[in-house]
């Protein structure tokens, strides 16, 4: 039997923001939109160019951005002041201003709702397919990537595409 996971399609969020309501049941921040924290995490993993000299990291006045040993960026919420300097510093437009709000949004994957047999609230209100819940699996041919154990993301993977382009030369 497959494992049900949250699915997010990074390519559909423009449509999602126009057509679908924003709902999130994260208790501690009413009006929160926890899916943004997953968009941010997935974007750093899949779309960030993973620069050797990261303008974003060196531009941050508060040492809130860090590149881990896996070369993936992480933002320390408690240090980040939402100044947006990193967003301006990234030459590739990876860090969207929405990703770095002053009050950080966090997704807890609606584990309590799932235990009670309910879908996450963001899934219930999404009509365009950007956020779904079900038996999604990693499949690189279809640009589907697992991020952690509980999330599958559909997105262009910059590194993989660059490798493919280099191989064709
Ligand atoms: S928005 Fe946050 S992470 Fe970005 S430069 Fe400002 S403090 Fe650093
Ligand atoms: S966010 Fe932008 S500047 Fe920072 S490592 Fe990624 S591509 Fe480079």
JSON list of C-alpha atoms and ligand atoms in Angstrom, two decimals:
[
{"chain": "A", "resi": 1, "resn": "UNK", "atom": "CA", "xyz": [0.00, 0.00, 0.00]},
{"chain": "A", "resi": 2, "resn": "UNK", "atom": "CA", "xyz": [1.26, 3.49, -0.85]},
{"chain": "A", "resi": 3, "resn": "UNK", "atom": "CA", "xyz": [2.09, 6.21, 1.62]},
{"chain": "A", "resi": 4, "resn": "UNK", "atom": "CA", "xyz": [-0.14, 9.26, 1.54]},
{"chain": "A", "resi": 5, "resn": "UNK", "atom": "CA", "xyz": [1.74, 12.53, 1.37]},
{"chain": "A", "resi": 6, "resn": "UNK", "atom": "CA", "xyz": [1.14, 16.21, 0.86]},
{"chain": "A", "resi": 7, "resn": "UNK", "atom": "CA", "xyz": [1.76, 17.18, -2.76]},
{"chain": "A", "resi": 8, "resn": "UNK", "atom": "CA", "xyz": [2.61, 20.69, -3.86]},
{"chain": "A", "resi": 9, "resn": "UNK", "atom": "CA", "xyz": [3.08, 21.87, -7.43]},
{"chain": "A", "resi": 10, "resn": "UNK", "atom": "CA", "xyz": [5.40, 24.86, -7.44]},
{"chain": "A", "resi": 11, "resn": "UNK", "atom": "CA", "xyz": [4.45, 25.65, -11.04]},
{"chain": "A", "resi": 12, "resn": "UNK", "atom": "CA", "xyz": [0.79, 26.18, -10.13]},
{"chain": "A", "resi": 13, "resn": "UNK", "atom": "CA", "xyz": [1.04, 28.65, -7.28]},
{"chain": "A", "resi": 14, "resn": "UNK", "atom": "CA", "xyz": [0.50, 31.68, -9.49]},
{"chain": "A", "resi": 15, "resn": "UNK", "atom": "CA", "xyz": [-2.82, 30.17, -10.58]},
{"chain": "A", "resi": 16, "resn": "UNK", "atom": "CA", "xyz": [-3.53, 29.05, -7.01]},
{"chain": "A", "resi": 17, "resn": "UNK", "atom": "CA", "xyz": [-3.09, 32.55, -5.64]},
{"chain": "A", "resi": 18, "resn": "UNK", "atom": "CA", "xyz": [-5.56, 33.90, -8.22]},
{"chain": "A", "resi": 19, "resn": "UNK", "atom": "CA", "xyz": [-8.21, 31.20, -8.00]},
{"chain": "A", "resi": 20, "resn": "UNK", "atom": "CA", "xyz": [-8.15, 29.49, -4.62]},
{"chain": "A", "resi": 21, "resn": "UNK", "atom": "CA", "xyz": [-8.75, 30.62, -1.07]},
{"chain": "A", "resi": 22, "resn": "UNK", "atom": "CA", "xyz": [-5.88, 30.59, 1.39]},
{"chain": "A", "resi": 23, "resn": "UNK", "atom": "CA", "xyz": [-6.73, 28.49, 4.40]},
{"chain": "A", "resi": 24, "resn": "UNK", "atom": "CA", "xyz": [-4.54, 26.98, 7.07]},
{"chain": "A", "resi": 25, "resn": "UNK", "atom": "CA", "xyz": [-5.43, 25.46, 10.39]},
{"chain": "A", "resi": 26, "resn": "UNK", "atom": "CA", "xyz": [-2.12, 26.10, 12.15]},
{"chain": "A", "resi": 27, "resn": "UNK", "atom": "CA", "xyz": [-3.35, 26.95, 15.61]},
{"chain": "A", "resi": 28, "resn": "UNK", "atom": "CA", "xyz": [-0.78, 29.44, 16.79]},
{"chain": "A", "resi": 29, "resn": "UNK", "atom": "CA", "xyz": [-0.98, 31.98, 13.96]},
{"chain": "A", "resi": 30, "resn": "UNK", "atom": "CA", "xyz": [-4.54, 32.58, 12.81]},
{"chain": "A", "resi": 31, "resn": "UNK", "atom": "CA", "xyz": [-4.46, 33.86, 9.25]},
{"chain": "A", "resi": 32, "resn": "UNK", "atom": "CA", "xyz": [-1.30, 31.89, 8.75]},
{"chain": "A", "resi": 33, "resn": "UNK", "atom": "CA", "xyz": [-0.52, 30.29, 5.40]},
{"chain": "A", "resi": 34, "resn": "UNK", "atom": "CA", "xyz": [1.74, 27.41, 6.39]},
{"chain": "A", "resi": 35, "resn": "UNK", "atom": "CA", "xyz": [2.11, 26.10, 2.86]},
{"chain": "A", "resi": 36, "resn": "UNK", "atom": "CA", "xyz": [4.48, 29.05, 2.25]},
{"chain": "A", "resi": 37, "resn": "UNK", "atom": "CA", "xyz": [7.02, 27.41, 4.54]},
{"chain": "A", "resi": 38, "resn": "UNK", "atom": "CA", "xyz": [6.90, 24.31, 2.32]},
{"chain": "A", "resi": 39, "resn": "UNK", "atom": "CA", "xyz": [7.14, 26.41, -0.86]},
{"chain": "A", "resi": 40, "resn": "UNK", "atom": "CA", "xyz": [10.20, 28.11, 0.63]},
{"chain": "A", "resi": 41, "resn": "UNK", "atom": "CA", "xyz": [11.82, 24.80, 1.63]},
{"chain": "A", "resi": 42, "resn": "UNK", "atom": "CA", "xyz": [11.12, 23.18, -1.75]},
{"chain": "A", "resi": 43, "resn": "UNK", "atom": "CA", "xyz": [12.38, 26.23, -3.63]},
{"chain": "A", "resi": 44, "resn": "UNK", "atom": "CA", "xyz": [15.69, 26.18, -1.77]},
{"chain": "A", "resi": 45, "resn": "UNK", "atom": "CA", "xyz": [16.03, 22.45, -2.45]},
{"chain": "A", "resi": 46, "resn": "UNK", "atom": "CA", "xyz": [15.03, 22.40, -6.12]},
{"chain": "A", "resi": 47, "resn": "UNK", "atom": "CA", "xyz": [15.24, 25.83, -7.71]},
{"chain": "A", "resi": 48, "resn": "UNK", "atom": "CA", "xyz": [18.06, 27.63, -5.85]},
{"chain": "A", "resi": 49, "resn": "UNK", "atom": "CA", "xyz": [21.22, 27.59, -8.00]},
{"chain": "A", "resi": 50, "resn": "UNK", "atom": "CA", "xyz": [23.30, 26.67, -4.95]},
{"chain": "A", "resi": 51, "resn": "UNK", "atom": "CA", "xyz": [25.88, 29.31, -5.77]},
{"chain": "A", "resi": 52, "resn": "UNK", "atom": "CA", "xyz": [29.47, 28.80, -4.67]},
{"chain": "A", "resi": 53, "resn": "UNK", "atom": "CA", "xyz": [29.46, 32.38, -3.38]},
{"chain": "A", "resi": 54, "resn": "UNK", "atom": "CA", "xyz": [25.93, 32.92, -2.16]},
{"chain": "A", "resi": 55, "resn": "UNK", "atom": "CA", "xyz": [24.99, 36.59, -2.46]},
{"chain": "A", "resi": 56, "resn": "UNK", "atom": "CA", "xyz": [21.91, 35.92, -0.36]},
{"chain": "A", "resi": 57, "resn": "UNK", "atom": "CA", "xyz": [23.91, 34.54, 2.59]},
{"chain": "A", "resi": 58, "resn": "UNK", "atom": "CA", "xyz": [26.53, 37.28, 2.58]},
{"chain": "A", "resi": 59, "resn": "UNK", "atom": "CA", "xyz": [23.90, 40.02, 2.15]},
{"chain": "A", "resi": 60, "resn": "UNK", "atom": "CA", "xyz": [21.88, 39.02, 5.21]},
{"chain": "A", "resi": 61, "resn": "UNK", "atom": "CA", "xyz": [22.69, 41.47, 8.02]},
{"chain": "A", "resi": 62, "resn": "UNK", "atom": "CA", "xyz": [21.58, 39.00, 10.70]},
{"chain": "A", "resi": 63, "resn": "UNK", "atom": "CA", "xyz": [23.25, 35.74, 9.68]},
{"chain": "A", "resi": 64, "resn": "UNK", "atom": "CA", "xyz": [19.80, 34.27, 9.24]},
{"chain": "A", "resi": 65, "resn": "UNK", "atom": "CA", "xyz": [20.56, 32.36, 6.06]},
{"chain": "A", "resi": 66, "resn": "UNK", "atom": "CA", "xyz": [22.89, 29.40, 6.07]},
{"chain": "A", "resi": 67, "resn": "UNK", "atom": "CA", "xyz": [23.91, 26.84, 3.50]},
{"chain": "A", "resi": 68, "resn": "UNK", "atom": "CA", "xyz": [24.01, 23.35, 4.97]},
{"chain": "A", "resi": 69, "resn": "UNK", "atom": "CA", "xyz": [26.47, 20.55, 4.13]},
{"chain": "A", "resi": 70, "resn": "UNK", "atom": "CA", "xyz": [23.90, 19.36, 1.56]},
{"chain": "A", "resi": 71, "resn": "UNK", "atom": "CA", "xyz": [24.26, 22.83, -0.12]},
{"chain": "A", "resi": 72, "resn": "UNK", "atom": "CA", "xyz": [20.62, 23.60, 0.65]},
{"chain": "A", "resi": 73, "resn": "UNK", "atom": "CA", "xyz": [19.78, 26.98, 2.16]},
{"chain": "A", "resi": 74, "resn": "UNK", "atom": "CA", "xyz": [18.04, 27.24, 5.50]},
{"chain": "A", "resi": 75, "resn": "UNK", "atom": "CA", "xyz": [16.59, 30.38, 7.03]},
{"chain": "A", "resi": 76, "resn": "UNK", "atom": "CA", "xyz": [16.69, 30.75, 10.79]},
{"chain": "A", "resi": 77, "resn": "UNK", "atom": "CA", "xyz": [13.27, 32.19, 11.56]},
{"chain": "A", "resi": 78, "resn": "UNK", "atom": "CA", "xyz": [14.25, 33.60, 14.92]},
{"chain": "A", "resi": 79, "resn": "UNK", "atom": "CA", "xyz": [17.08, 35.68, 13.41]},
{"chain": "A", "resi": 80, "resn": "UNK", "atom": "CA", "xyz": [15.26, 36.80, 10.29]},
{"chain": "A", "resi": 81, "resn": "UNK", "atom": "CA", "xyz": [13.71, 40.29, 10.48]},
{"chain": "A", "resi": 82, "resn": "UNK", "atom": "CA", "xyz": [12.01, 40.11, 7.07]},
{"chain": "A", "resi": 83, "resn": "UNK", "atom": "CA", "xyz": [14.21, 42.92, 5.76]},
{"chain": "A", "resi": 84, "resn": "UNK", "atom": "CA", "xyz": [14.13, 41.26, 2.28]},
{"chain": "A", "resi": 85, "resn": "UNK", "atom": "CA", "xyz": [17.81, 42.04, 1.61]},
{"chain": "A", "resi": 86, "resn": "UNK", "atom": "CA", "xyz": [18.41, 38.43, 0.57]},
{"chain": "A", "resi": 87, "resn": "UNK", "atom": "CA", "xyz": [15.53, 38.61, -1.88]},
{"chain": "A", "resi": 88, "resn": "UNK", "atom": "CA", "xyz": [17.15, 41.61, -3.59]},
{"chain": "A", "resi": 89, "resn": "UNK", "atom": "CA", "xyz": [20.60, 40.02, -3.46]},
{"chain": "A", "resi": 90, "resn": "UNK", "atom": "CA", "xyz": [19.68, 36.79, -5.22]},
{"chain": "A", "resi": 91, "resn": "UNK", "atom": "CA", "xyz": [20.42, 37.26, -8.92]},
{"chain": "A", "resi": 92, "resn": "UNK", "atom": "CA", "xyz": [18.04, 34.43, -9.83]},
{"chain": "A", "resi": 93, "resn": "UNK", "atom": "CA", "xyz": [14.90, 35.64, -8.09]},
{"chain": "A", "resi": 94, "resn": "UNK", "atom": "CA", "xyz": [14.75, 32.49, -5.97]},
{"chain": "A", "resi": 95, "resn": "UNK", "atom": "CA", "xyz": [13.80, 34.12, -2.66]},
{"chain": "A", "resi": 96, "resn": "UNK", "atom": "CA", "xyz": [10.32, 35.52, -3.16]},
{"chain": "A", "resi": 97, "resn": "UNK", "atom": "CA", "xyz": [9.39, 38.30, -0.73]},
{"chain": "A", "resi": 98, "resn": "UNK", "atom": "CA", "xyz": [6.37, 36.21, 0.34]},
{"chain": "A", "resi": 99, "resn": "UNK", "atom": "CA", "xyz": [8.72, 33.52, 1.65]},
{"chain": "A", "resi": 100, "resn": "UNK", "atom": "CA", "xyz": [10.27, 35.76, 4.29]},
{"chain": "A", "resi": 101, "resn": "UNK", "atom": "CA", "xyz": [7.47, 37.26, 6.37]},
{"chain": "A", "resi": 102, "resn": "UNK", "atom": "CA", "xyz": [8.24, 38.80, 9.78]},
{"chain": "A", "resi": 103, "resn": "UNK", "atom": "CA", "xyz": [6.02, 36.29, 11.55]},
{"chain": "A", "resi": 104, "resn": "UNK", "atom": "CA", "xyz": [7.13, 32.98, 10.19]},
{"chain": "A", "resi": 105, "resn": "UNK", "atom": "CA", "xyz": [4.53, 30.58, 8.99]},
{"chain": "A", "resi": 106, "resn": "UNK", "atom": "CA", "xyz": [5.03, 26.94, 9.70]},
{"chain": "A", "resi": 107, "resn": "UNK", "atom": "CA", "xyz": [3.27, 23.90, 8.34]},
{"chain": "A", "resi": 108, "resn": "UNK", "atom": "CA", "xyz": [2.72, 21.01, 10.74]},
{"chain": "A", "resi": 109, "resn": "UNK", "atom": "CA", "xyz": [1.25, 18.91, 7.92]},
{"chain": "A", "resi": 110, "resn": "UNK", "atom": "CA", "xyz": [-2.12, 18.92, 9.73]},
{"chain": "A", "resi": 111, "resn": "UNK", "atom": "CA", "xyz": [-1.16, 15.72, 11.50]},
{"chain": "A", "resi": 112, "resn": "UNK", "atom": "CA", "xyz": [-4.05, 16.03, 13.97]},
{"chain": "A", "resi": 113, "resn": "UNK", "atom": "CA", "xyz": [-6.61, 16.48, 11.20]},
{"chain": "A", "resi": 114, "resn": "UNK", "atom": "CA", "xyz": [-5.17, 13.52, 9.30]},
{"chain": "A", "resi": 115, "resn": "UNK", "atom": "CA", "xyz": [-5.42, 11.35, 12.42]},
{"chain": "A", "resi": 116, "resn": "UNK", "atom": "CA", "xyz": [-9.10, 12.26, 12.59]},
{"chain": "A", "resi": 117, "resn": "UNK", "atom": "CA", "xyz": [-9.60, 11.34, 8.93]},
{"chain": "A", "resi": 118, "resn": "UNK", "atom": "CA", "xyz": [-9.81, 14.96, 7.69]},
{"chain": "A", "resi": 119, "resn": "UNK", "atom": "CA", "xyz": [-7.77, 16.47, 4.88]},
{"chain": "A", "resi": 120, "resn": "UNK", "atom": "CA", "xyz": [-5.43, 19.39, 5.54]},
{"chain": "A", "resi": 121, "resn": "UNK", "atom": "CA", "xyz": [-7.36, 22.65, 5.27]},
{"chain": "A", "resi": 122, "resn": "UNK", "atom": "CA", "xyz": [-5.16, 24.00, 2.45]},
{"chain": "A", "resi": 123, "resn": "UNK", "atom": "CA", "xyz": [-5.95, 20.88, 0.41]},
{"chain": "A", "resi": 124, "resn": "UNK", "atom": "CA", "xyz": [-9.69, 21.23, 0.96]},
{"chain": "A", "resi": 125, "resn": "UNK", "atom": "CA", "xyz": [-9.79, 24.74, -0.45]},
{"chain": "A", "resi": 126, "resn": "UNK", "atom": "CA", "xyz": [-7.42, 24.18, -3.38]},
{"chain": "A", "resi": 127, "resn": "UNK", "atom": "CA", "xyz": [-9.32, 23.80, -6.64]},
{"chain": "A", "resi": 128, "resn": "UNK", "atom": "CA", "xyz": [-6.43, 24.14, -9.10]},
{"chain": "A", "resi": 129, "resn": "UNK", "atom": "CA", "xyz": [-4.33, 21.11, -8.09]},
{"chain": "A", "resi": 130, "resn": "UNK", "atom": "CA", "xyz": [-1.44, 23.07, -6.57]},
{"chain": "A", "resi": 131, "resn": "UNK", "atom": "CA", "xyz": [-1.95, 21.41, -3.18]},
{"chain": "A", "resi": 132, "resn": "UNK", "atom": "CA", "xyz": [-3.18, 17.83, -2.91]},
{"chain": "A", "resi": 133, "resn": "UNK", "atom": "CA", "xyz": [-2.98, 14.90, -0.55]},
{"chain": "A", "resi": 134, "resn": "UNK", "atom": "CA", "xyz": [-2.64, 11.29, -1.62]},
{"chain": "A", "resi": 135, "resn": "UNK", "atom": "CA", "xyz": [-0.35, 8.50, -2.74]},
{"chain": "A", "resi": 136, "resn": "UNK", "atom": "CA", "xyz": [2.32, 10.61, -4.47]},
{"chain": "A", "resi": 137, "resn": "UNK", "atom": "CA", "xyz": [5.75, 9.17, -5.17]},
{"chain": "A", "resi": 138, "resn": "UNK", "atom": "CA", "xyz": [9.08, 10.53, -6.29]},
{"chain": "A", "resi": 139, "resn": "UNK", "atom": "CA", "xyz": [9.52, 10.20, -10.06]},
{"chain": "A", "resi": 140, "resn": "UNK", "atom": "CA", "xyz": [12.31, 12.29, -11.52]},
{"chain": "A", "resi": 141, "resn": "UNK", "atom": "CA", "xyz": [11.10, 11.72, -15.10]},
{"chain": "A", "resi": 142, "resn": "UNK", "atom": "CA", "xyz": [7.90, 13.54, -14.12]},
{"chain": "A", "resi": 143, "resn": "UNK", "atom": "CA", "xyz": [9.72, 16.20, -12.10]},
{"chain": "A", "resi": 144, "resn": "UNK", "atom": "CA", "xyz": [8.33, 14.82, -8.84]},
{"chain": "A", "resi": 145, "resn": "UNK", "atom": "CA", "xyz": [10.72, 15.05, -5.89]},
{"chain": "A", "resi": 146, "resn": "UNK", "atom": "CA", "xyz": [10.30, 13.92, -2.30]},
{"chain": "A", "resi": 147, "resn": "UNK", "atom": "CA", "xyz": [11.19, 16.59, 0.24]},
{"chain": "A", "resi": 148, "resn": "UNK", "atom": "CA", "xyz": [11.48, 14.78, 3.56]},
{"chain": "A", "resi": 149, "resn": "UNK", "atom": "CA", "xyz": [9.17, 11.87, 4.29]},
{"chain": "A", "resi": 150, "resn": "UNK", "atom": "CA", "xyz": [5.83, 13.61, 4.00]},
{"chain": "A", "resi": 151, "resn": "UNK", "atom": "CA", "xyz": [5.96, 15.98, 1.05]},
{"chain": "A", "resi": 152, "resn": "UNK", "atom": "CA", "xyz": [6.26, 15.45, -2.71]},
{"chain": "A", "resi": 153, "resn": "UNK", "atom": "CA", "xyz": [6.93, 18.46, -4.92]},
{"chain": "A", "resi": 154, "resn": "UNK", "atom": "CA", "xyz": [6.39, 18.95, -8.64]},
{"chain": "A", "resi": 155, "resn": "UNK", "atom": "CA", "xyz": [8.94, 21.41, -9.97]},
{"chain": "A", "resi": 156, "resn": "UNK", "atom": "CA", "xyz": [11.68, 21.90, -12.46]},
{"chain": "A", "resi": 157, "resn": "UNK", "atom": "CA", "xyz": [14.89, 20.85, -10.72]},
{"chain": "A", "resi": 158, "resn": "UNK", "atom": "CA", "xyz": [17.48, 23.37, -11.77]},
{"chain": "A", "resi": 159, "resn": "UNK", "atom": "CA", "xyz": [20.53, 21.16, -11.09]},
{"chain": "A", "resi": 160, "resn": "UNK", "atom": "CA", "xyz": [19.13, 18.24, -13.03]},
{"chain": "A", "resi": 161, "resn": "UNK", "atom": "CA", "xyz": [18.22, 20.39, -16.05]},
{"chain": "A", "resi": 162, "resn": "UNK", "atom": "CA", "xyz": [21.67, 21.95, -16.11]},
{"chain": "A", "resi": 163, "resn": "UNK", "atom": "CA", "xyz": [23.28, 18.51, -15.97]},
{"chain": "A", "resi": 164, "resn": "UNK", "atom": "CA", "xyz": [21.11, 17.39, -18.89]},
{"chain": "A", "resi": 165, "resn": "UNK", "atom": "CA", "xyz": [22.03, 20.48, -20.93]},
{"chain": "A", "resi": 166, "resn": "UNK", "atom": "CA", "xyz": [25.74, 19.94, -20.21]},
{"chain": "A", "resi": 167, "resn": "UNK", "atom": "CA", "xyz": [25.48, 16.29, -21.27]},
{"chain": "A", "resi": 168, "resn": "UNK", "atom": "CA", "xyz": [24.03, 17.29, -24.67]},
{"chain": "A", "resi": 169, "resn": "UNK", "atom": "CA", "xyz": [26.91, 19.66, -25.49]},
{"chain": "B", "resi": 1, "resn": "LIG", "atom": "S1", "xyz": [14.86, 38.77, 5.02]},
{"chain": "B", "resi": 1, "resn": "LIG", "atom": "FE1", "xyz": [15.70, 37.56, 6.72]},
{"chain": "B", "resi": 1, "resn": "LIG", "atom": "S2", "xyz": [17.09, 36.07, 5.77]},
{"chain": "B", "resi": 1, "resn": "LIG", "atom": "FE2", "xyz": [16.69, 37.69, 4.26]},
{"chain": "B", "resi": 1, "resn": "LIG", "atom": "S3", "xyz": [18.37, 39.19, 4.53]},
{"chain": "B", "resi": 1, "resn": "LIG", "atom": "FE3", "xyz": [16.66, 39.90, 5.84]},
{"chain": "B", "resi": 1, "resn": "LIG", "atom": "S4", "xyz": [17.06, 38.96, 7.84]},
{"chain": "B", "resi": 1, "resn": "LIG", "atom": "FE4", "xyz": [18.32, 37.86, 6.35]},
{"chain": "B", "resi": 2, "resn": "LIG", "atom": "S1", "xyz": [19.08, 31.95, -3.21]},
{"chain": "B", "resi": 2, "resn": "LIG", "atom": "FE1", "xyz": [19.96, 32.93, -5.02]},
{"chain": "B", "resi": 2, "resn": "LIG", "atom": "S2", "xyz": [21.92, 33.85, -4.35]},
{"chain": "B", "resi": 2, "resn": "LIG", "atom": "FE2", "xyz": [21.26, 32.38, -2.76]},
{"chain": "B", "resi": 2, "resn": "LIG", "atom": "S3", "xyz": [22.36, 30.51, -3.28]},
{"chain": "B", "resi": 2, "resn": "LIG", "atom": "FE3", "xyz": [20.31, 30.39, -4.24]},
{"chain": "B", "resi": 2, "resn": "LIG", "atom": "S4", "xyz": [20.55, 31.21, -6.31]},
{"chain": "B", "resi": 2, "resn": "LIG", "atom": "FE4", "xyz": [22.37, 31.79, -5.12]}
]
